[in-house]
CSV table of C-alpha atoms in Angstrom, one decimal:
chain,number,residue,atom,x,y,z
A,1,MET,CA,-219.6,-74.2,-104.7
A,2,ALA,CA,-222.3,-76.7,-103.6
A,3,ARG,CA,-221.5,-80.3,-104.5
A,4,GLY,CA,-224.7,-81.1,-106.2
A,5,GLY,CA,-222.8,-83.0,-108.9
A,6,PRO,CA,-219.4,-83.6,-110.5
A,7,ARG,CA,-217.0,-80.7,-110.8
A,8,MET,CA,-216.2,-80.2,-114.5
A,9,ASP,CA,-215.4,-77.9,-117.4
A,10,ASP,CA,-218.1,-76.7,-119.8
A,11,GLU,CA,-217.6,-79.5,-122.4
A,12,ARG,CA,-217.7,-82.3,-119.8
A,13,ARG,CA,-220.7,-80.6,-118.1
A,14,LYS,CA,-222.6,-80.7,-121.4
A,15,GLU,CA,-221.6,-84.3,-122.1
A,16,PHE,CA,-222.9,-85.4,-118.7
A,17,GLY,CA,-226.1,-83.4,-119.0
A,18,ARG,CA,-226.8,-85.1,-122.4
A,19,SER,CA,-227.1,-88.4,-120.5
A,20,PHE,CA,-230.5,-87.3,-119.3
A,21,GLU,CA,-232.0,-86.6,-122.8
A,22,GLU,CA,-233.8,-89.9,-122.8
A,23,GLY,CA,-235.3,-92.1,-120.1
A,24,GLY,CA,-237.9,-89.6,-118.9
A,25,GLU,CA,-240.4,-92.3,-117.9
A,26,HIS,CA,-237.9,-94.1,-115.7
A,27,TYR,CA,-236.7,-90.8,-114.2
A,28,GLU,CA,-240.2,-89.8,-113.3
A,29,ARG,CA,-241.0,-93.1,-111.7
A,30,ILE,CA,-237.9,-93.5,-109.5
A,31,ARG,CA,-236.4,-90.1,-108.7
A,32,PRO,CA,-237.4,-88.6,-105.3
A,33,GLY,CA,-239.6,-85.5,-105.1
A,34,TYR,CA,-239.0,-82.6,-102.7
A,35,PRO,CA,-240.1,-82.1,-99.1
A,36,ASP,CA,-242.8,-79.4,-98.4
A,37,ASP,CA,-240.6,-77.8,-95.8
A,38,ALA,CA,-237.9,-77.0,-98.3
A,39,VAL,CA,-240.3,-75.6,-100.9
A,40,ASP,CA,-242.2,-73.4,-98.5
A,41,TRP,CA,-238.9,-71.9,-97.2
A,42,LEU,CA,-237.7,-71.0,-100.7
A,43,LEU,CA,-240.9,-69.3,-102.0
A,44,PRO,CA,-241.5,-65.6,-101.2
A,45,PRO,CA,-244.9,-64.4,-100.0
A,46,GLY,CA,-247.2,-63.3,-102.9
A,47,ALA,CA,-245.3,-65.0,-105.7
A,48,ARG,CA,-247.5,-65.7,-108.7
A,49,ASP,CA,-245.4,-66.6,-111.7
A,50,ALA,CA,-242.5,-69.1,-111.6
A,51,ALA,CA,-240.1,-70.4,-114.2
A,52,ASP,CA,-238.6,-73.9,-113.4
A,53,LEU,CA,-235.4,-74.3,-115.4
A,54,GLY,CA,-234.0,-77.8,-116.0
A,55,ALA,CA,-237.5,-78.9,-115.0
A,56,GLY,CA,-237.0,-82.5,-116.3
A,57,THR,CA,-240.2,-84.5,-115.7
A,58,GLY,CA,-241.6,-81.9,-113.3
A,59,LYS,CA,-240.7,-83.1,-109.8
A,60,TYR,CA,-240.2,-79.5,-108.6
A,61,THR,CA,-242.7,-78.0,-111.0
A,62,GLU,CA,-245.4,-80.1,-109.2
A,63,GLN,CA,-244.5,-78.5,-105.9
A,64,LEU,CA,-244.8,-75.0,-107.4
A,65,LEU,CA,-248.2,-75.9,-108.9
A,66,ASN,CA,-249.4,-77.2,-105.6
A,67,ARG,CA,-248.9,-73.8,-104.1
A,68,GLY,CA,-251.0,-72.1,-106.7
A,69,LEU,CA,-248.2,-70.6,-108.9
A,70,ARG,CA,-248.4,-70.3,-112.7
A,71,VAL,CA,-245.4,-72.3,-113.9
A,72,THR,CA,-243.4,-72.3,-117.1
A,73,ALA,CA,-241.1,-75.3,-117.4
A,74,VAL,CA,-237.9,-75.3,-119.4
A,75,ASP,CA,-235.7,-78.3,-120.2
A,76,PRO,CA,-233.3,-79.4,-123.0
A,77,SER,CA,-234.9,-82.9,-123.2
A,78,ALA,CA,-238.1,-83.4,-125.2
A,79,ASP,CA,-238.4,-86.8,-123.6
A,80,MET,CA,-238.4,-85.4,-120.1
A,81,LEU,CA,-240.8,-82.7,-121.0
A,82,ALA,CA,-243.2,-85.3,-122.5
A,83,GLN,CA,-243.5,-86.8,-119.1
A,84,LEU,CA,-244.2,-83.4,-117.5
A,85,ARG,CA,-246.9,-82.6,-120.1
A,86,LYS,CA,-248.6,-86.0,-119.5
A,87,LYS,CA,-248.9,-85.3,-115.8
A,88,HIS,CA,-249.4,-81.5,-115.8
A,89,PRO,CA,-251.0,-80.5,-119.1
A,90,GLN,CA,-251.7,-77.0,-117.8
A,91,VAL,CA,-248.0,-76.1,-117.6
A,92,GLU,CA,-246.4,-74.2,-120.5
A,93,VAL,CA,-243.3,-76.1,-121.5
A,94,LEU,CA,-240.4,-75.0,-123.6
A,95,LEU,CA,-237.3,-76.7,-125.0
A,96,GLY,CA,-234.3,-74.7,-123.8
A,97,THR,CA,-231.5,-74.4,-121.3
A,98,ALA,CA,-231.0,-72.4,-118.1
A,99,GLU,CA,-228.5,-70.3,-120.1
A,100,HIS,CA,-230.9,-69.7,-123.0
A,101,THR,CA,-234.6,-70.0,-121.9
A,102,GLY,CA,-236.3,-68.0,-124.7
A,103,LEU,CA,-238.5,-66.4,-122.0
A,104,ALA,CA,-239.5,-62.7,-121.9
A,105,ASP,CA,-237.7,-60.2,-119.8
A,106,ALA,CA,-238.9,-59.5,-116.2
A,107,SER,CA,-241.7,-62.1,-116.5
A,108,PHE,CA,-241.4,-64.0,-113.2
A,109,ASP,CA,-241.5,-63.6,-109.5
A,110,VAL,CA,-239.5,-66.9,-108.9
A,111,VAL,CA,-236.9,-68.8,-111.0
A,112,THR,CA,-236.0,-72.2,-109.7
A,113,VAL,CA,-233.3,-74.7,-110.7
A,114,ALA,CA,-233.8,-78.1,-109.0
A,115,GLN,CA,-231.2,-80.8,-109.3
A,116,ALA,CA,-229.6,-79.2,-112.3
A,117,TRP,CA,-227.5,-76.1,-111.5
A,118,HIS,CA,-224.3,-78.3,-111.6
A,119,TRP,CA,-225.0,-78.8,-115.3
A,120,VAL,CA,-225.2,-75.1,-115.9
A,121,ASP,CA,-222.6,-72.4,-116.6
A,122,PRO,CA,-223.1,-70.3,-113.5
A,123,ALA,CA,-222.3,-67.0,-115.0
A,124,ALA,CA,-224.5,-67.4,-118.1
A,125,GLY,CA,-227.3,-69.1,-116.0
A,126,SER,CA,-227.3,-66.3,-113.4
A,127,ALA,CA,-227.5,-63.7,-116.1
A,128,GLU,CA,-230.4,-65.4,-117.8
A,129,ALA,CA,-232.3,-65.9,-114.5
A,130,ALA,CA,-231.8,-62.2,-113.7
A,131,ARG,CA,-233.1,-61.2,-117.1
A,132,ILE,CA,-236.4,-63.1,-116.8
A,133,LEU,CA,-236.9,-62.2,-113.1
A,134,ARG,CA,-238.7,-59.1,-112.0
A,135,HIS,CA,-236.8,-56.7,-109.7
A,136,GLY,CA,-236.8,-58.2,-106.2
A,137,GLY,CA,-237.7,-61.6,-107.5
A,138,THR,CA,-236.3,-64.8,-105.9
A,139,PHE,CA,-233.8,-67.1,-107.5
A,140,GLY,CA,-233.8,-70.6,-106.0
A,141,LEU,CA,-231.4,-73.5,-106.3
A,142,VAL,CA,-232.2,-76.9,-104.9
A,143,TRP,CA,-230.4,-80.3,-104.5
A,144,ASN,CA,-231.5,-83.6,-103.2
A,145,GLN,CA,-228.5,-85.6,-101.9
A,146,LEU,CA,-228.2,-88.9,-100.1
A,147,ASP,CA,-227.4,-88.3,-96.5
A,148,VAL,CA,-223.9,-89.7,-96.5
A,149,SER,CA,-223.3,-88.8,-92.9
A,150,ILE,CA,-225.0,-92.2,-92.2
A,151,PRO,CA,-222.4,-95.0,-92.7
A,152,TRP,CA,-224.6,-97.5,-94.6
A,153,VAL,CA,-225.8,-94.7,-96.9
A,154,HIS,CA,-222.2,-93.5,-97.5
A,155,ARG,CA,-221.2,-97.0,-98.6
A,156,LEU,CA,-224.3,-97.2,-100.8
A,157,SER,CA,-223.4,-93.9,-102.5
A,158,ARG,CA,-219.9,-95.2,-103.1
A,159,ILE,CA,-221.2,-98.4,-104.8
A,160,MET,CA,-223.6,-96.3,-106.9
A,161,HIS,CA,-220.9,-93.8,-107.8
A,162,ALA,CA,-223.4,-91.2,-106.7
A,163,GLY,CA,-220.9,-88.5,-105.8
A,164,ASP,CA,-223.1,-87.1,-103.1
A,165,VAL,CA,-221.1,-85.0,-100.7
A,166,TYR,CA,-222.4,-82.5,-98.1
A,167,ARG,CA,-220.1,-79.7,-97.0
A,168,PRO,CA,-221.8,-77.2,-94.7
A,169,ASP,CA,-219.5,-74.4,-95.6
A,170,SER,CA,-220.0,-74.8,-99.4
A,171,ARG,CA,-222.0,-72.3,-101.5
A,172,PRO,CA,-223.3,-72.5,-105.1
A,173,THR,CA,-221.8,-69.9,-107.5
A,174,VAL,CA,-224.3,-67.3,-108.5
A,175,GLY,CA,-223.7,-64.1,-110.4
A,176,PRO,CA,-223.4,-60.5,-109.2
A,177,GLU,CA,-227.0,-59.9,-110.3
A,178,PHE,CA,-228.1,-61.4,-107.0
A,179,THR,CA,-227.8,-60.6,-103.4
A,180,GLY,CA,-228.5,-62.1,-99.9
A,181,LEU,CA,-227.7,-65.7,-100.8
A,182,GLU,CA,-229.0,-67.9,-97.9
A,183,ASN,CA,-229.6,-71.6,-97.4
A,184,HIS,CA,-231.9,-74.1,-95.7
A,185,LEU,CA,-231.3,-77.8,-95.0
A,186,THR,CA,-234.1,-80.4,-94.7
A,187,ARG,CA,-233.5,-84.0,-93.6
A,188,TRP,CA,-236.1,-86.6,-94.7
A,189,THR,CA,-236.4,-90.2,-95.9
A,190,ASP,CA,-237.8,-91.7,-99.1
A,191,PRO,CA,-239.3,-95.2,-98.5
A,192,LEU,CA,-238.1,-97.6,-101.3
A,193,LEU,CA,-237.9,-101.3,-102.0
A,194,PRO,CA,-234.4,-102.7,-102.8
A,195,ALA,CA,-235.4,-103.0,-106.4
A,196,ASP,CA,-236.3,-99.2,-106.4
A,197,ILE,CA,-232.8,-98.3,-105.0
A,198,ILE,CA,-231.2,-100.3,-107.8
A,199,ALA,CA,-233.5,-98.6,-110.3
A,200,LEU,CA,-232.4,-95.2,-108.7
A,201,ALA,CA,-228.8,-96.1,-109.4
A,202,LYS,CA,-229.7,-96.7,-113.1
A,203,SER,CA,-231.1,-93.1,-113.3
A,204,ARG,CA,-227.8,-91.6,-112.2
A,205,SER,CA,-225.5,-90.0,-114.7
A,206,TYR,CA,-222.6,-92.5,-113.9
A,207,CYS,CA,-224.7,-95.5,-114.9
A,208,LEU,CA,-226.3,-93.8,-117.8
A,209,ARG,CA,-222.9,-93.1,-119.3
A,210,ALA,CA,-221.1,-96.3,-118.3
A,211,SER,CA,-220.4,-99.3,-120.5
A,212,GLU,CA,-222.7,-102.3,-120.3
A,213,GLN,CA,-219.9,-104.2,-118.4
A,214,THR,CA,-219.4,-101.4,-115.9
A,215,ARG,CA,-223.1,-100.9,-115.4
A,216,ALA,CA,-223.6,-104.7,-114.8
A,217,LYS,CA,-220.8,-104.6,-112.2
A,218,VAL,CA,-222.4,-101.7,-110.3
A,219,LEU,CA,-225.8,-103.2,-110.2
A,220,SER,CA,-224.4,-106.6,-109.1
A,221,ASN,CA,-222.6,-104.9,-106.3
A,222,LEU,CA,-225.7,-103.1,-105.3
A,223,ASP,CA,-227.7,-106.3,-105.3
A,224,TRP,CA,-225.1,-107.9,-103.0
A,225,TYR,CA,-225.0,-104.9,-100.7
A,226,LEU,CA,-228.7,-104.6,-100.2
A,227,HIS,CA,-229.7,-108.2,-100.0
A,228,GLU,CA,-226.7,-110.1,-98.6
A,229,HIS,CA,-224.7,-107.5,-96.6
A,230,LEU,CA,-227.6,-105.5,-95.3
A,231,GLY,CA,-230.0,-108.5,-95.2
A,232,HIS,CA,-233.0,-106.8,-96.9
A,233,THR,CA,-235.6,-109.0,-98.6
A,234,ASP,CA,-237.3,-108.0,-101.9
A,235,SER,CA,-240.3,-106.8,-99.9
A,236,THR,CA,-238.3,-104.8,-97.3
A,237,VAL,CA,-239.3,-101.1,-97.3
A,238,VAL,CA,-236.0,-99.2,-96.8
A,239,PRO,CA,-236.2,-95.6,-95.6
A,240,LEU,CA,-233.5,-94.0,-97.7
A,241,PRO,CA,-232.2,-90.9,-95.9
A,242,TYR,CA,-231.9,-87.6,-97.9
A,243,LEU,CA,-230.8,-84.1,-97.4
A,244,THR,CA,-232.4,-81.3,-99.4
A,245,LEU,CA,-230.2,-78.3,-99.8
A,246,SER,CA,-232.1,-75.2,-100.8
A,247,TRP,CA,-230.6,-71.8,-101.6
A,248,ARG,CA,-232.3,-68.5,-102.4
A,249,ALA,CA,-231.1,-65.1,-103.5
A,250,VAL,CA,-232.8,-61.8,-104.5
A,251,ARG,CA,-232.6,-60.1,-107.9
A,252,LYS,CA,-231.0,-56.7,-107.4
């Protein structure tokens, strides 16, 4: 299974997922988008209708819109969807989960889940994606991860409790409704100020769920690491290295 997030049982998965029900404005401002190369690889030629599940504030939704697709966005957080509506009022948005979208059968050429499949029950999520996809449609899973093969980024991720791990031989779990699962890797950097990196840590599930004391300790350690250990000033633009892991499969 791809390590896009913590390994957990259903109840713990739901508990962690609920940490994103608020804070949509902060998430939209600080979380990275997705590189063009990764999106272009995932989308099949001629696709017209896409469902973006676990859409959040619309980071991946925006990429689909930029390619001329009609997009329906589904997310369990009204706060996140409010940010999406504000930026992309043309998108139909629905409160729901990847396991229970409320969308009609065989309505989409593409179903995507970006940065959220690790919060989903893979059997139920696969069955729902297959239900709303047309025959031969594409199911896409996407993760942004810090590139922890770089030593300073690896230490940063440990301080942030980010949990980002890349294993080239890992595969996400998808149901028997799909065939031909294949993957694509994109390396890129997101230019951030040190304050932005600290804000990024605040948007991660570990910090969102931590006690005030634990959160303060993490942020203090990050401040020391970025400013004193790495020697960045407040105005230093830090190219933060990422990997984008994209997976696609075909609806049987």
